[in-house]
Structure formats: structure tokens, C-alpha cells
Coordinates of C-alpha atoms in Angstrom, one line a residue:
M1469 CA 57.3 59.0 40.2
S1470 CA 57.4 60.3 36.6
R1471 CA 53.6 61.1 36.7
L1472 CA 54.1 63.6 39.5
P1473 CA 54.9 67.2 38.6
E1474 CA 58.6 67.8 38.3
W1475 CA 58.4 70.9 40.4
M1476 CA 56.8 68.9 43.2
Q1477 CA 59.5 66.2 43.1
N1478 CA 62.2 68.8 43.1
S1479 CA 60.8 71.0 45.9
L1480 CA 59.4 68.3 48.2
S1481 CA 61.9 65.5 47.5
R1482 CA 61.3 62.2 45.7
P1483 CA 61.9 60.0 48.8
R1484 CA 59.2 61.9 50.7
L1485 CA 56.7 61.7 47.9
R1486 CA 57.3 58.0 47.4
R1487 CA 55.6 57.4 50.8
S1488 CA 52.4 58.9 49.5
I1489 CA 52.7 57.0 46.2
R1490 CA 52.9 53.7 48.1
A1491 CA 49.9 54.6 50.3
A1492 CA 48.0 55.6 47.1
R1493 CA 48.9 52.2 45.5
G1494 CA 50.7 54.0 42.7
D1495 CA 48.0 56.5 41.7
A1496 CA 49.9 59.7 41.4
R1497 CA 46.8 61.9 41.5
V1498 CA 45.6 60.4 44.8
A1499 CA 49.2 60.5 46.1
V1500 CA 49.3 64.3 45.6
R1501 CA 46.0 64.8 47.3
L1502 CA 47.1 62.5 50.2
Y1503 CA 50.3 64.5 50.6
W1504 CA 48.5 67.8 50.9
W1505 CA 45.8 66.2 53.2
N1506 CA 48.6 65.0 55.5
V1507 CA 49.8 68.7 55.8
E1508 CA 46.2 69.7 56.5
V1509 CA 45.6 67.2 59.2
S1510 CA 49.0 67.8 60.8
A1511 CA 48.1 71.5 61.0
A1512 CA 44.8 70.6 62.6
L1513 CA 46.5 68.6 65.3
F1514 CA 48.9 71.5 66.1
G1515 CA 46.4 73.3 68.3
P1516 CA 45.6 70.4 70.6
L1517 CA 49.2 69.5 70.8
H1518 CA 50.1 73.1 71.7
C1519 CA 47.7 73.0 74.6
L1520 CA 48.9 69.7 75.9
E1521 CA 52.6 70.5 75.7
L1522 CA 52.2 73.9 77.5
A1523 CA 49.8 72.5 80.1
L1524 CA 52.1 69.6 80.9
R1525 CA 55.3 71.6 81.3
N1526 CA 53.6 74.3 83.4
A1527 CA 51.9 71.7 85.6
L1528 CA 55.2 69.8 86.2
H1529 CA 57.3 72.9 86.6
N1530 CA 54.9 74.5 89.1
T1531 CA 54.6 71.3 91.1
L1532 CA 58.4 71.0 91.3
V1533 CA 58.9 74.7 92.2
H1534 CA 56.5 74.2 95.1
H1535 CA 58.2 71.0 96.2
Y1536 CA 61.8 72.3 96.0
G1537 CA 61.1 75.9 96.9
T1538 CA 62.9 77.4 93.9
R1539 CA 62.0 78.3 90.3
G1540 CA 65.3 76.8 89.3
W1541 CA 64.4 73.4 90.9
W1542 CA 66.7 71.5 88.4
S1543 CA 69.7 72.8 90.3
V1544 CA 68.7 70.8 93.4
A1545 CA 66.5 68.0 92.0
P1546 CA 68.0 64.5 91.3
L1547 CA 68.1 64.7 87.6
N1548 CA 70.0 61.9 85.8
E1549 CA 72.9 62.7 83.5
H1550 CA 70.8 63.0 80.4
G1551 CA 68.4 65.3 82.2
K1552 CA 71.2 67.6 83.4
K1553 CA 72.6 67.7 79.9
L1554 CA 69.3 68.9 78.5
V1555 CA 69.0 71.6 81.1
D1556 CA 72.6 72.7 80.4
D1557 CA 71.8 72.8 76.7
A1558 CA 68.7 74.9 77.4
H1559 CA 70.8 77.3 79.4
R1560 CA 73.3 77.6 76.6
S1561 CA 70.6 78.1 74.0
C1562 CA 69.0 80.9 76.0
R1563 CA 72.3 82.6 76.7
R1564 CA 73.0 82.7 72.9
R1565 CA 69.9 84.8 72.4
R1566 CA 69.7 86.8 75.6
V1567 CA 72.1 88.8 77.8
R1568 CA 70.2 87.7 80.9
T1569 CA 68.5 84.3 81.2
T1570 CA 65.6 83.7 83.6
E1571 CA 64.2 80.4 84.9
D1572 CA 61.1 81.0 82.7
D1573 CA 63.4 81.2 79.7
V1574 CA 64.9 77.8 80.5
V1575 CA 61.4 76.3 81.1
A1576 CA 60.3 77.4 77.7
E1577 CA 63.5 76.1 76.0
L1578 CA 63.2 72.6 77.5
S1579 CA 61.6 70.1 75.1
F1580 CA 58.3 68.2 75.3
G1581 CA 60.4 65.1 75.5
F1582 CA 62.3 66.4 78.6
W1583 CA 59.1 67.0 80.5
V1584 CA 57.6 63.6 79.6
S1585 CA 60.9 62.0 80.7
L1586 CA 60.4 63.2 84.2
L1587 CA 57.5 60.6 84.4
S1588 CA 59.7 57.7 83.2
R1589 CA 60.5 54.6 85.3
G1590 CA 63.9 55.9 86.4
Y1591 CA 62.3 58.8 88.2
D1592 CA 59.5 56.9 89.8
R1593 CA 60.9 57.2 93.4
H1594 CA 62.5 60.6 92.9
F1595 CA 59.7 62.5 91.3
W1596 CA 56.4 60.6 90.7
V1597 CA 55.8 59.1 94.1
P1598 CA 56.7 62.1 96.3
V1599 CA 55.6 64.9 94.1
L1600 CA 54.6 64.7 90.4
H1601 CA 51.4 62.7 90.8
R1602 CA 50.0 66.0 92.2
A1603 CA 50.5 67.6 88.8
F1604 CA 47.6 65.4 87.5
P1605 CA 44.7 66.2 89.7
H1606 CA 42.2 64.2 87.5
Y1607 CA 44.3 61.1 87.0
R1608 CA 44.2 58.1 89.3
G1609 CA 46.0 55.5 87.3
R1610 CA 49.5 54.1 87.1
R1611 CA 52.6 56.1 86.3
D1612 CA 53.7 53.8 83.5
R1613 CA 50.4 54.0 81.7
L1614 CA 50.5 57.8 81.8
Y1615 CA 54.1 57.8 80.7
D1616 CA 53.4 55.5 77.7
E1617 CA 50.5 57.6 76.5
L1618 CA 52.5 60.8 76.8
F1619 CA 55.6 59.3 75.1
S1620 CA 53.5 58.2 72.2
V1621 CA 52.2 61.8 71.8
V1622 CA 55.8 63.0 71.9
L1623 CA 56.5 60.7 68.9
L1624 CA 53.4 62.0 67.1
R1625 CA 54.3 65.6 67.8
N1626 CA 57.8 65.1 66.5
R1627 CA 56.6 63.5 63.3
I1628 CA 54.3 66.5 62.7
M1629 CA 57.0 69.0 63.5
H1630 CA 59.5 67.3 61.2
H1631 CA 56.9 67.2 58.3
E1632 CA 56.7 63.4 58.3
P1633 CA 53.6 61.4 57.2
V1634 CA 50.9 60.7 59.8
H1635 CA 48.2 59.7 57.4
H1636 CA 48.8 56.0 58.1
R1637 CA 48.1 56.3 61.9
D1638 CA 44.8 55.9 63.7
L1639 CA 44.5 59.7 64.0
A1640 CA 41.1 59.5 65.7
A1641 CA 42.7 57.5 68.5
D1642 CA 45.6 59.9 68.7
H1643 CA 43.3 62.9 68.9
A1644 CA 41.2 61.3 71.6
K1645 CA 44.4 60.5 73.5
I1646 CA 45.6 64.1 73.4
Y1647 CA 42.3 65.3 75.0
R1648 CA 42.3 62.5 77.5
L1649 CA 45.8 63.5 78.7
L1650 CA 44.8 67.2 78.7
G1651 CA 41.8 66.3 80.8
Y1652 CA 44.0 64.9 83.5
L1653 CA 45.7 68.3 83.8
S1654 CA 42.9 70.8 83.1
P1655 CA 39.4 69.8 82.0
E1656 CA 38.7 73.5 81.5
L1657 CA 41.5 73.9 79.0
A1658 CA 40.4 70.7 77.2
K1659 CA 36.9 72.0 76.9
E1660 CA 38.1 75.4 75.6
A1661 CA 40.4 73.7 73.0
Q1662 CA 37.7 71.4 71.8
A1663 CA 35.5 74.3 71.0
M1664 CA 38.1 75.6 68.5
D1665 CA 39.3 72.3 67.2
R1666 CA 38.9 71.7 63.5
F1667 CA 40.5 68.2 63.5
P1668 CA 37.2 66.2 63.4
A1669 CA 36.1 68.0 60.2
V1670 CA 39.5 67.6 58.6
L1671 CA 39.5 63.9 59.4
A1672 CA 36.0 63.4 58.1
A1673 CA 36.9 65.1 54.8
R1674 CA 39.8 62.7 54.0
G1675 CA 37.7 60.6 51.6
E1676 CA 36.5 63.7 49.8
V1677 CA 40.0 65.1 49.4
L1678 CA 41.4 61.8 48.1
R1679 CA 38.5 61.6 45.6
G1680 CA 39.2 65.1 44.4
T1681 CA 35.7 66.4 45.4
R1682 CA 37.1 68.7 48.1
P1683 CA 40.5 70.5 47.8
P1684 CA 42.9 70.2 50.7
Q1685 CA 43.4 73.5 52.6
F1686 CA 45.7 74.6 55.3

């Protein structure tokens, strides 16, 4: 770690930088480039993740509103205790910021993980079979496969949002998965997002960045 700039160790933390050092096999110059490329590629994944998270929550919310006949469907739906707690937490969070809280405020406050949890095994007979399969008009597979893919994207999203390393992952597969899932919800949105997506160029430039022939940029 002594070869890294002192300001970098102090500002970004030694434990965090050690991960890049290990991946770079002890070469501090490559480790610094890898660290910044990790920030760059994480930023490039934000757009596709943004589209998937919003499309998923709106598709599930709208389907449940139609099924239960109320925009506050969580008040009558068979949520488990953890789900009810997350909804209560969202209400409290909204009330701290607003005098009046609407159902749309609560929907926006609920996490990506909450929405994906509605597709988990415990909700199979309550949500998936009677109603939520309709939220995925372009999917014909099993619920468990869909849930597993979405849950893996939640984990990726959380790593990115908490500024953790993702450079060790098969990011091309992650990227393809995001678009596959988005296509189940809205092929039109997937096409629109891909037209603006800079991830392929960032991924392709990894080698240049690590060699120092192209600077990382974000």
C-alpha cells in the first residue's frame, strides 16, 4: 500500500484500495487504474439499472392496483411480516419529508429488493399465480428462474450503489441479463435504453485503461 498516493489511501480508505491491489497482483499503478475503471463501469451500468428498477416496480404496482382495485394495494394484499414492515418504513420515511403522503410517494420509497421479493417462493400462490405473471407480458418461463435473475441484479445494484468492486464479475453477462429482464417487461424501453448505453464501450476499454493508454473517465 505504500506505493499508492497517501491522499488516495486517506480519502478512499486502505481496506477498499487493497481489493484493487490484490486484483492487480500488487502493481500499484494498475491498481489505481482498476479502481477508477471500476467507478467508470459502475456509472455506465447505472442507466440500464435505472430503467429496469423503474419498469419493474411500475409493472408490479400497476398490476396489483388493477387486481386489488386500490392504489394502496398493500393495505389489502397478503404481505408477509417483512413486507408489511418495509411498507410501514416507507410510509414513515415519506411522512418525515412531506405533510401529506400519497400512494405514489410510497411506491417510489419502496426498494428494488422489496419489489423483487414479491416474486419469491413465499408469494407464489398469493401473487405470482393469480396476478403478477401478467406484469411480464414477454416472459413464459418459471417464476423461480425469473426471481433468481432479478435477485442477482439486486445484489449487483447494491454493490454499485454502495461503491463496492464489480470489476471481478462477468459484467458482460450481468449487462445482458439486465436487458433480458427489461425485455420481459418492455421491449420498447429496452431498445430505447440500448441506444444510449455506453457500457459496451467502457467494458471494451478495460484493457486500455489498465495499460495506461486510455484514461478512465466518469
